[in-house]
Amino acid sequence: MDYKALPKIELHAHLTGSISRQTLRDIWAPKHAAGLLTIEDPALVMPEGKHDYDLKTFFPLFSSYIYSLLTDAPSLTLATRSVLTDFAADGVTYLELRTTPRRVLSPDGSLLLTREAYVRTVLDAIDAWERDHAPLSMHTRLILSVDRRDSPADAAETLRIASTLRGRVVGIDLCGDPCARAPGDERGSVDVFTPVFKEAREQGLKVTVHFAEAPVSSTDEELATLMAWRPDRLGHVICLSPEIKDVVRARGREGGIGLELCLSCNVQAKMVTGGFPGHHLGEWMGAEGCNVSLGTDDVGVFGSPLSNEYRLAAEHFGLSDEQTRQLARQGINSIFGGEDEKERLRRIMW
């Protein structure tokens, strides 16, 4: 099978984690030459071929490095366009990109971009890319992420922006370092975000959450809180107790739920045991009402495009070509882009 030619749906991709290393260097080089940056060359910080980041080294890569490159609208625009081009070249026909709205400050501390301006810059880049590539069939929507480290006020601001830009923004997400708001964190648990996610549902926005990503964020109490938000999709779904697995399966049987599973990210970051054959994709593929969608998570970091994720799934789980196509189609019912987009995908993928 030609896995690049296979029409694919990408539902779990973080914007900043999807930027290629070459694009990071293209952003870094002119700023460094102009004396605007003192951080190291991306080629040294993220050498080609290095993909074995774990949860301890992964999150600082963004907070201490990648965010320091995306300090203005032109850089953010270049990064977004590059990410879209890479996904389209890999045969993705529908993409839901996610990003956490960020305030961007100049070196002297003055405000360059508000959170809303940051999101509008990304949306404008998406719109311009789609106009420039009209013959291509990839459509892109945006999800805004609430970081676990955010304050309740930050989360409320993210919801306000999502509501203001609804249509191009199709949902909100909970993401970030699993250690944040884990048991014992003085900032409190993820329950502080319950009012925001409840309000998002009432406004008709879709909801996805990073779910049971690591043991520290996988207590039954936390996962029950997240399930009480009635999320439309769950990301990662790794460290579940039998009781919570039953809750997820029941949601699938009752009305369906999307599962965003990321093979290479989970294996390379040692989030699962048993390598690719031991990945929980095999457990969830046939679960009633649980619509599995493969995702890259952070292809710029882990180096596995979506075509390779399908190749890995076929190789390690013995999928025939038709079974691989069926797996790719499972994500259709879980997209946040509406019924017209689902019909477009059905025409393309059958």
mmCIF file of N, CA and C in Angstrom, residues 119-212:
data_model
loop_
_atom_site.group_PDB
_atom_site.id
_atom_site.type_symbol
_atom_site.label_atom_id
_atom_site.label_comp_id
_atom_site.label_asym_id
_atom_site.label_seq_id
_atom_site.Cartn_x
_atom_site.Cartn_y
_atom_site.Cartn_z
ATOM 1 N N VAL A 119 -4.018 33.836 17.911
ATOM 2 C CA VAL A 119 -4.932 32.899 17.252
ATOM 3 C C VAL A 119 -5.345 33.424 15.884
ATOM 4 N N ARG A 120 -5.632 34.704 15.791
ATOM 5 C CA ARG A 120 -6.017 35.281 14.497
ATOM 6 C C ARG A 120 -4.881 35.168 13.485
ATOM 7 N N THR A 121 -3.655 35.303 13.936
ATOM 8 C CA THR A 121 -2.513 35.146 13.032
ATOM 9 C C THR A 121 -2.467 33.734 12.469
ATOM 10 N N VAL A 122 -2.676 32.740 13.322
ATOM 11 C CA VAL A 122 -2.693 31.347 12.862
ATOM 12 C C VAL A 122 -3.846 31.120 11.888
ATOM 13 N N LEU A 123 -5.024 31.619 12.216
ATOM 14 C CA LEU A 123 -6.184 31.445 11.338
ATOM 15 C C LEU A 123 -5.981 32.133 10.000
ATOM 16 N N ASP A 124 -5.406 33.320 10.013
ATOM 17 C CA ASP A 124 -5.147 34.027 8.754
ATOM 18 C C ASP A 124 -4.153 33.251 7.900
ATOM 19 N N ALA A 125 -3.161 32.645 8.536
ATOM 20 C CA ALA A 125 -2.192 31.836 7.792
ATOM 21 C C ALA A 125 -2.866 30.615 7.175
ATOM 22 N N ILE A 126 -3.780 29.994 7.918
ATOM 23 C CA ILE A 126 -4.529 28.848 7.383
ATOM 24 C C ILE A 126 -5.376 29.278 6.192
ATOM 25 N N ASP A 127 -6.095 30.386 6.339
ATOM 26 C CA ASP A 127 -6.958 30.865 5.255
ATOM 27 C C ASP A 127 -6.139 31.176 4.008
ATOM 28 N N ALA A 128 -5.009 31.855 4.186
ATOM 29 C CA ALA A 128 -4.171 32.214 3.041
ATOM 30 C C ALA A 128 -3.599 30.968 2.380
ATOM 31 N N TRP A 129 -3.178 30.000 3.192
ATOM 32 C CA TRP A 129 -2.640 28.759 2.626
ATOM 33 C C TRP A 129 -3.709 28.044 1.807
ATOM 34 N N GLU A 130 -4.928 27.970 2.320
ATOM 35 C CA GLU A 130 -5.983 27.270 1.585
ATOM 36 C C GLU A 130 -6.321 27.987 0.283
ATOM 37 N N ARG A 131 -6.274 29.322 0.282
ATOM 38 C CA ARG A 131 -6.491 30.059 -0.977
ATOM 39 C C ARG A 131 -5.373 29.759 -1.968
ATOM 40 N N ASP A 132 -4.149 29.716 -1.483
ATOM 41 C CA ASP A 132 -3.002 29.497 -2.361
ATOM 42 C C ASP A 132 -2.929 28.067 -2.880
ATOM 43 N N HIS A 133 -3.570 27.143 -2.185
ATOM 44 C CA HIS A 133 -3.505 25.729 -2.559
ATOM 45 C C HIS A 133 -4.900 25.175 -2.841
ATOM 46 N N ALA A 134 -5.719 25.988 -3.467
ATOM 47 C CA ALA A 134 -7.120 25.618 -3.692
ATOM 48 C C ALA A 134 -7.296 24.283 -4.416
ATOM 49 N N PRO A 135 -6.425 23.911 -5.361
ATOM 50 C CA PRO A 135 -6.634 22.611 -6.015
ATOM 51 C C PRO A 135 -6.460 21.431 -5.063
ATOM 52 N N LEU A 136 -5.732 21.628 -3.951
ATOM 53 C CA LEU A 136 -5.541 20.532 -3.008
ATOM 54 C C LEU A 136 -6.811 20.302 -2.201
ATOM 55 N N SER A 137 -6.939 19.108 -1.673
ATOM 56 C CA SER A 137 -8.200 18.753 -1.015
ATOM 57 C C SER A 137 -8.130 18.850 0.501
ATOM 58 N N MET A 138 -7.015 19.325 1.076
ATOM 59 C CA MET A 138 -6.916 19.365 2.532
ATOM 60 C C MET A 138 -7.632 20.580 3.102
ATOM 61 N N HIS A 139 -8.544 20.334 4.028
ATOM 62 C CA HIS A 139 -9.215 21.392 4.770
ATOM 63 C C HIS A 139 -8.700 21.371 6.207
ATOM 64 N N THR A 140 -8.545 22.549 6.807
ATOM 65 C CA THR A 140 -7.975 22.657 8.150
ATOM 66 C C THR A 140 -8.894 23.442 9.067
ATOM 67 N N ARG A 141 -9.065 22.943 10.278
ATOM 68 C CA ARG A 141 -9.779 23.659 11.330
ATOM 69 C C ARG A 141 -8.856 23.759 12.541
ATOM 70 N N LEU A 142 -9.207 24.671 13.469
ATOM 71 C CA LEU A 142 -8.342 24.933 14.615
ATOM 72 C C LEU A 142 -9.051 24.590 15.921
ATOM 73 N N ILE A 143 -8.304 23.976 16.826
ATOM 74 C CA ILE A 143 -8.742 23.709 18.200
ATOM 75 C C ILE A 143 -7.864 24.538 19.128
ATOM 76 N N LEU A 144 -8.464 25.201 20.102
ATOM 77 C CA LEU A 144 -7.689 25.971 21.077
ATOM 78 C C LEU A 144 -7.511 25.153 22.351
ATOM 79 N N SER A 145 -6.281 25.097 22.819
ATOM 80 C CA SER A 145 -5.939 24.264 23.968
ATOM 81 C C SER A 145 -5.823 25.080 25.245
ATOM 82 N N VAL A 146 -6.382 24.535 26.300
ATOM 83 C CA VAL A 146 -6.141 25.021 27.659
ATOM 84 C C VAL A 146 -4.984 24.201 28.214
ATOM 85 N N ASP A 147 -3.920 24.873 28.638
ATOM 86 C CA ASP A 147 -2.773 24.190 29.229
ATOM 87 C C ASP A 147 -3.072 23.883 30.698
ATOM 88 N N ARG A 148 -2.668 22.715 31.152
ATOM 89 C CA ARG A 148 -2.911 22.345 32.549
ATOM 90 C C ARG A 148 -2.309 23.357 33.524
ATOM 91 N N ARG A 149 -1.284 24.082 33.080
ATOM 92 C CA ARG A 149 -0.653 25.093 33.939
ATOM 93 C C ARG A 149 -1.414 26.408 33.942
ATOM 94 N N ASP A 150 -2.384 26.558 33.057
ATOM 95 C CA ASP A 150 -3.144 27.807 32.979
ATOM 96 C C ASP A 150 -3.932 28.050 34.259
ATOM 97 N N SER A 151 -4.215 29.317 34.504
ATOM 98 C CA SER A 151 -5.139 29.675 35.577
ATOM 99 C C SER A 151 -6.567 29.537 35.059
ATOM 100 N N PRO A 152 -7.548 29.486 35.937
ATOM 101 C CA PRO A 152 -8.938 29.499 35.471
ATOM 102 C C PRO A 152 -9.247 30.713 34.606
ATOM 103 N N ALA A 153 -8.637 31.861 34.911
ATOM 104 C CA ALA A 153 -8.859 33.061 34.091
ATOM 105 C C ALA A 153 -8.278 32.879 32.695
ATOM 106 N N ASP A 154 -7.100 32.247 32.596
ATOM 107 C CA ASP A 154 -6.513 31.959 31.285
ATOM 108 C C ASP A 154 -7.445 31.055 30.479
ATOM 109 N N ALA A 155 -7.970 30.031 31.135
ATOM 110 C CA ALA A 155 -8.868 29.097 30.456
ATOM 111 C C ALA A 155 -10.122 29.803 29.974
ATOM 112 N N ALA A 156 -10.658 30.700 30.801
ATOM 113 C CA ALA A 156 -11.848 31.455 30.402
ATOM 114 C C ALA A 156 -11.547 32.342 29.201
ATOM 115 N N GLU A 157 -10.339 32.899 29.146
ATOM 116 C CA GLU A 157 -9.948 33.723 27.998
ATOM 117 C C GLU A 157 -9.843 32.871 26.736
ATOM 118 N N THR A 158 -9.302 31.664 26.868
ATOM 119 C CA THR A 158 -9.241 30.760 25.716
ATOM 120 C C THR A 158 -10.639 30.446 25.202
ATOM 121 N N LEU A 159 -11.572 30.197 26.099
ATOM 122 C CA LEU A 159 -12.954 29.941 25.689
ATOM 123 C C LEU A 159 -13.550 31.167 25.011
ATOM 124 N N ARG A 160 -13.277 32.347 25.540
ATOM 125 C CA ARG A 160 -13.811 33.571 24.924
ATOM 126 C C ARG A 160 -13.317 33.702 23.484
ATOM 127 N N ILE A 161 -12.030 33.439 23.278
ATOM 128 C CA ILE A 161 -11.464 33.539 21.929
ATOM 129 C C ILE A 161 -12.093 32.494 21.014
ATOM 130 N N ALA A 162 -12.234 31.272 21.517
ATOM 131 C CA ALA A 162 -12.853 30.209 20.715
ATOM 132 C C ALA A 162 -14.272 30.580 20.326
ATOM 133 N N SER A 163 -15.007 31.176 21.248
ATOM 134 C CA SER A 163 -16.387 31.577 20.963
ATOM 135 C C SER A 163 -16.424 32.702 19.943
ATOM 136 N N THR A 164 -15.515 33.666 20.086
ATOM 137 C CA THR A 164 -15.455 34.801 19.164
ATOM 138 C C THR A 164 -15.142 34.347 17.747
ATOM 139 N N LEU A 165 -14.277 33.356 17.628
ATOM 140 C CA LEU A 165 -13.795 32.917 16.315
ATOM 141 C C LEU A 165 -14.404 31.575 15.910
ATOM 142 N N ARG A 166 -15.537 31.267 16.504
ATOM 143 C CA ARG A 166 -16.182 29.983 16.241
ATOM 144 C C ARG A 166 -16.518 29.846 14.763
ATOM 145 N N GLY A 167 -16.321 28.663 14.266
ATOM 146 C CA GLY A 167 -16.472 28.384 12.844
ATOM 147 C C GLY A 167 -15.121 27.938 12.331
ATOM 148 N N ARG A 168 -14.174 28.869 12.363
ATOM 149 C CA ARG A 168 -12.799 28.484 12.049
ATOM 150 C C ARG A 168 -12.171 27.766 13.244
ATOM 151 N N VAL A 169 -12.550 28.169 14.458
ATOM 152 C CA VAL A 169 -12.196 27.419 15.669
ATOM 153 C C VAL A 169 -13.363 26.491 15.982
ATOM 154 N N VAL A 170 -13.082 25.193 16.101
ATOM 155 C CA VAL A 170 -14.172 24.216 16.208
ATOM 156 C C VAL A 170 -14.266 23.539 17.568
ATOM 157 N N GLY A 171 -13.298 23.780 18.445
ATOM 158 C CA GLY A 171 -13.366 23.120 19.738
ATOM 159 C C GLY A 171 -12.265 23.578 20.659
ATOM 160 N N ILE A 172 -12.304 23.053 21.906
ATOM 161 C CA ILE A 172 -11.236 23.324 22.863
ATOM 162 C C ILE A 172 -10.706 22.005 23.413
ATOM 163 N N ASP A 173 -9.498 22.093 23.950
ATOM 164 C CA ASP A 173 -8.725 20.921 24.359
ATOM 165 C C ASP A 173 -8.123 21.185 25.733
ATOM 166 N N LEU A 174 -7.826 20.135 26.470
ATOM 167 C CA LEU A 174 -6.997 20.224 27.669
ATOM 168 C C LEU A 174 -5.706 19.475 27.391
ATOM 169 N N CYS A 175 -4.564 20.152 27.566
ATOM 170 C CA CYS A 175 -3.280 19.534 27.259
ATOM 171 C C CYS A 175 -2.238 20.008 28.269
ATOM 172 N N GLY A 176 -0.976 19.705 28.009
ATOM 173 C CA GLY A 176 0.113 20.206 28.830
ATOM 174 C C GLY A 176 0.765 19.144 29.694
ATOM 175 N N ASP A 177 1.779 19.565 30.421
ATOM 176 C CA ASP A 177 2.564 18.676 31.269
ATOM 177 C C ASP A 177 1.649 17.933 32.244
ATOM 178 N N PRO A 178 1.623 16.591 32.185
ATOM 179 C CA PRO A 178 0.728 15.843 33.077
ATOM 180 C C PRO A 178 1.009 16.071 34.561
ATOM 181 N N CYS A 179 2.226 16.520 34.885
ATOM 182 C CA CYS A 179 2.552 16.764 36.295
ATOM 183 C C CYS A 179 1.809 17.975 36.849
ATOM 184 N N ALA A 180 1.425 18.891 35.970
ATOM 185 C CA ALA A 180 0.692 20.070 36.428
ATOM 186 C C ALA A 180 -0.713 19.669 36.857
ATOM 187 N N ARG A 181 -1.126 20.145 38.004
ATOM 188 C CA ARG A 181 -2.447 19.864 38.594
ATOM 189 C C ARG A 181 -2.652 18.381 38.890
ATOM 190 N N ALA A 182 -1.536 17.678 39.079
ATOM 191 C CA ALA A 182 -1.604 16.298 39.559
ATOM 192 C C ALA A 182 -1.863 16.324 41.067
ATOM 193 N N PRO A 183 -2.169 15.184 41.676
ATOM 194 C CA PRO A 183 -2.419 15.172 43.124
ATOM 195 C C PRO A 183 -1.278 15.822 43.900
ATOM 196 N N GLY A 184 -1.629 16.707 44.819
ATOM 197 C CA GLY A 184 -0.635 17.401 45.622
ATOM 198 C C GLY A 184 -0.208 18.745 45.075
ATOM 199 N N ASP A 185 -0.582 19.061 43.836
ATOM 200 C CA ASP A 185 -0.229 20.360 43.259
ATOM 201 C C ASP A 185 -1.011 21.451 43.990
ATOM 202 N N GLU A 186 -0.291 22.444 44.503
ATOM 203 C CA GLU A 186 -0.943 23.498 45.286
ATOM 204 C C GLU A 186 -1.887 24.356 44.451
ATOM 205 N N ARG A 187 -1.754 24.273 43.129
ATOM 206 C CA ARG A 187 -2.649 25.049 42.260
ATOM 207 C C ARG A 187 -4.031 24.414 42.130
ATOM 208 N N GLY A 188 -4.166 23.208 42.638
ATOM 209 C CA GLY A 188 -5.447 22.528 42.549
ATOM 210 C C GLY A 188 -5.480 21.524 41.408
ATOM 211 N N SER A 189 -6.571 20.810 41.284
ATOM 212 C CA SER A 189 -6.726 19.766 40.272
ATOM 213 C C SER A 189 -7.323 20.349 38.994
ATOM 214 N N VAL A 190 -7.485 19.490 37.991
ATOM 215 C CA VAL A 190 -8.085 19.933 36.731
ATOM 216 C C VAL A 190 -9.549 20.315 36.904
ATOM 217 N N ASP A 191 -10.114 19.992 38.042
ATOM 218 C CA ASP A 191 -11.511 20.362 38.295
ATOM 219 C C ASP A 191 -11.717 21.876 38.260
ATOM 220 N N VAL A 192 -10.635 22.656 38.428
ATOM 221 C CA VAL A 192 -10.780 24.121 38.368
ATOM 222 C C VAL A 192 -11.243 24.566 36.983
ATOM 223 N N PHE A 193 -11.044 23.708 35.967
ATOM 224 C CA PHE A 193 -11.444 24.055 34.600
ATOM 225 C C PHE A 193 -12.864 23.591 34.266
ATOM 226 N N THR A 194 -13.502 22.886 35.177
ATOM 227 C CA THR A 194 -14.835 22.349 34.897
ATOM 228 C C THR A 194 -15.819 23.416 34.417
ATOM 229 N N PRO A 195 -15.900 24.594 35.050
ATOM 230 C CA PRO A 195 -16.859 25.596 34.555
ATOM 231 C C PRO A 195 -16.607 26.010 33.107
ATOM 232 N N VAL A 196 -15.331 26.107 32.710
ATOM 233 C CA VAL A 196 -15.000 26.518 31.342
ATOM 234 C C VAL A 196 -15.419 25.448 30.341
ATOM 235 N N PHE A 197 -15.101 24.197 30.623
ATOM 236 C CA PHE A 197 -15.448 23.137 29.674
ATOM 237 C C PHE A 197 -16.954 22.880 29.648
ATOM 238 N N LYS A 198 -17.608 23.064 30.776
ATOM 239 C CA LYS A 198 -19.067 22.960 30.790
ATOM 240 C C LYS A 198 -19.678 24.060 29.930
ATOM 241 N N GLU A 199 -19.159 25.278 30.054
ATOM 242 C CA GLU A 199 -19.666 26.399 29.255
ATOM 243 C C GLU A 199 -19.392 26.174 27.774
ATOM 244 N N ALA A 200 -18.235 25.612 27.452
ATOM 245 C CA ALA A 200 -17.920 25.320 26.051
ATOM 246 C C ALA A 200 -18.958 24.381 25.455
ATOM 247 N N ARG A 201 -19.317 23.341 26.191
ATOM 248 C CA ARG A 201 -20.335 22.410 25.716
ATOM 249 C C ARG A 201 -21.665 23.126 25.514
ATOM 250 N N GLU A 202 -22.027 23.988 26.462
ATOM 251 C CA GLU A 202 -23.305 24.701 26.359
ATOM 252 C C GLU A 202 -23.327 25.632 25.152
ATOM 253 N N GLN A 203 -22.164 26.146 24.769
ATOM 254 C CA GLN A 203 -22.080 27.018 23.602
ATOM 255 C C GLN A 203 -22.035 26.239 22.291
ATOM 256 N N GLY A 204 -21.938 24.927 22.374
ATOM 257 C CA GLY A 204 -21.908 24.113 21.166
ATOM 258 C C GLY A 204 -20.526 23.844 20.623
ATOM 259 N N LEU A 205 -19.492 24.250 21.363
ATOM 260 C CA LEU A 205 -18.133 23.917 20.949
ATOM 261 C C LEU A 205 -17.848 22.449 21.265
ATOM 262 N N LYS A 206 -17.028 21.823 20.443
ATOM 263 C CA LYS A 206 -16.621 20.450 20.690
ATOM 264 C C LYS A 206 -15.492 20.426 21.721
ATOM 265 N N VAL A 207 -15.334 19.288 22.369
ATOM 266 C CA VAL A 207 -14.348 19.153 23.441
ATOM 267 C C VAL A 207 -13.515 17.892 23.232
ATOM 268 N N THR A 208 -12.199 18.051 23.321
ATOM 269 C CA THR A 208 -11.283 16.920 23.367
ATOM 270 C C THR A 208 -10.336 17.145 24.533
ATOM 271 N N VAL A 209 -9.849 16.074 25.135
ATOM 272 C CA VAL A 209 -8.943 16.210 26.276
ATOM 273 C C VAL A 209 -7.816 15.192 26.166
ATOM 274 N N HIS A 210 -6.616 15.597 26.600
ATOM 275 C CA HIS A 210 -5.536 14.639 26.797
ATOM 276 C C HIS A 210 -5.911 13.813 28.028
ATOM 277 N N PHE A 211 -5.995 12.512 27.837
ATOM 278 C CA PHE A 211 -6.665 11.640 28.809
ATOM 279 C C PHE A 211 -5.762 10.474 29.185
ATOM 280 N N ALA A 212 -5.428 10.368 30.479
ATOM 281 C CA ALA A 212 -4.617 9.243 30.961
ATOM 282 C C ALA A 212 -3.307 9.143 30.192
#
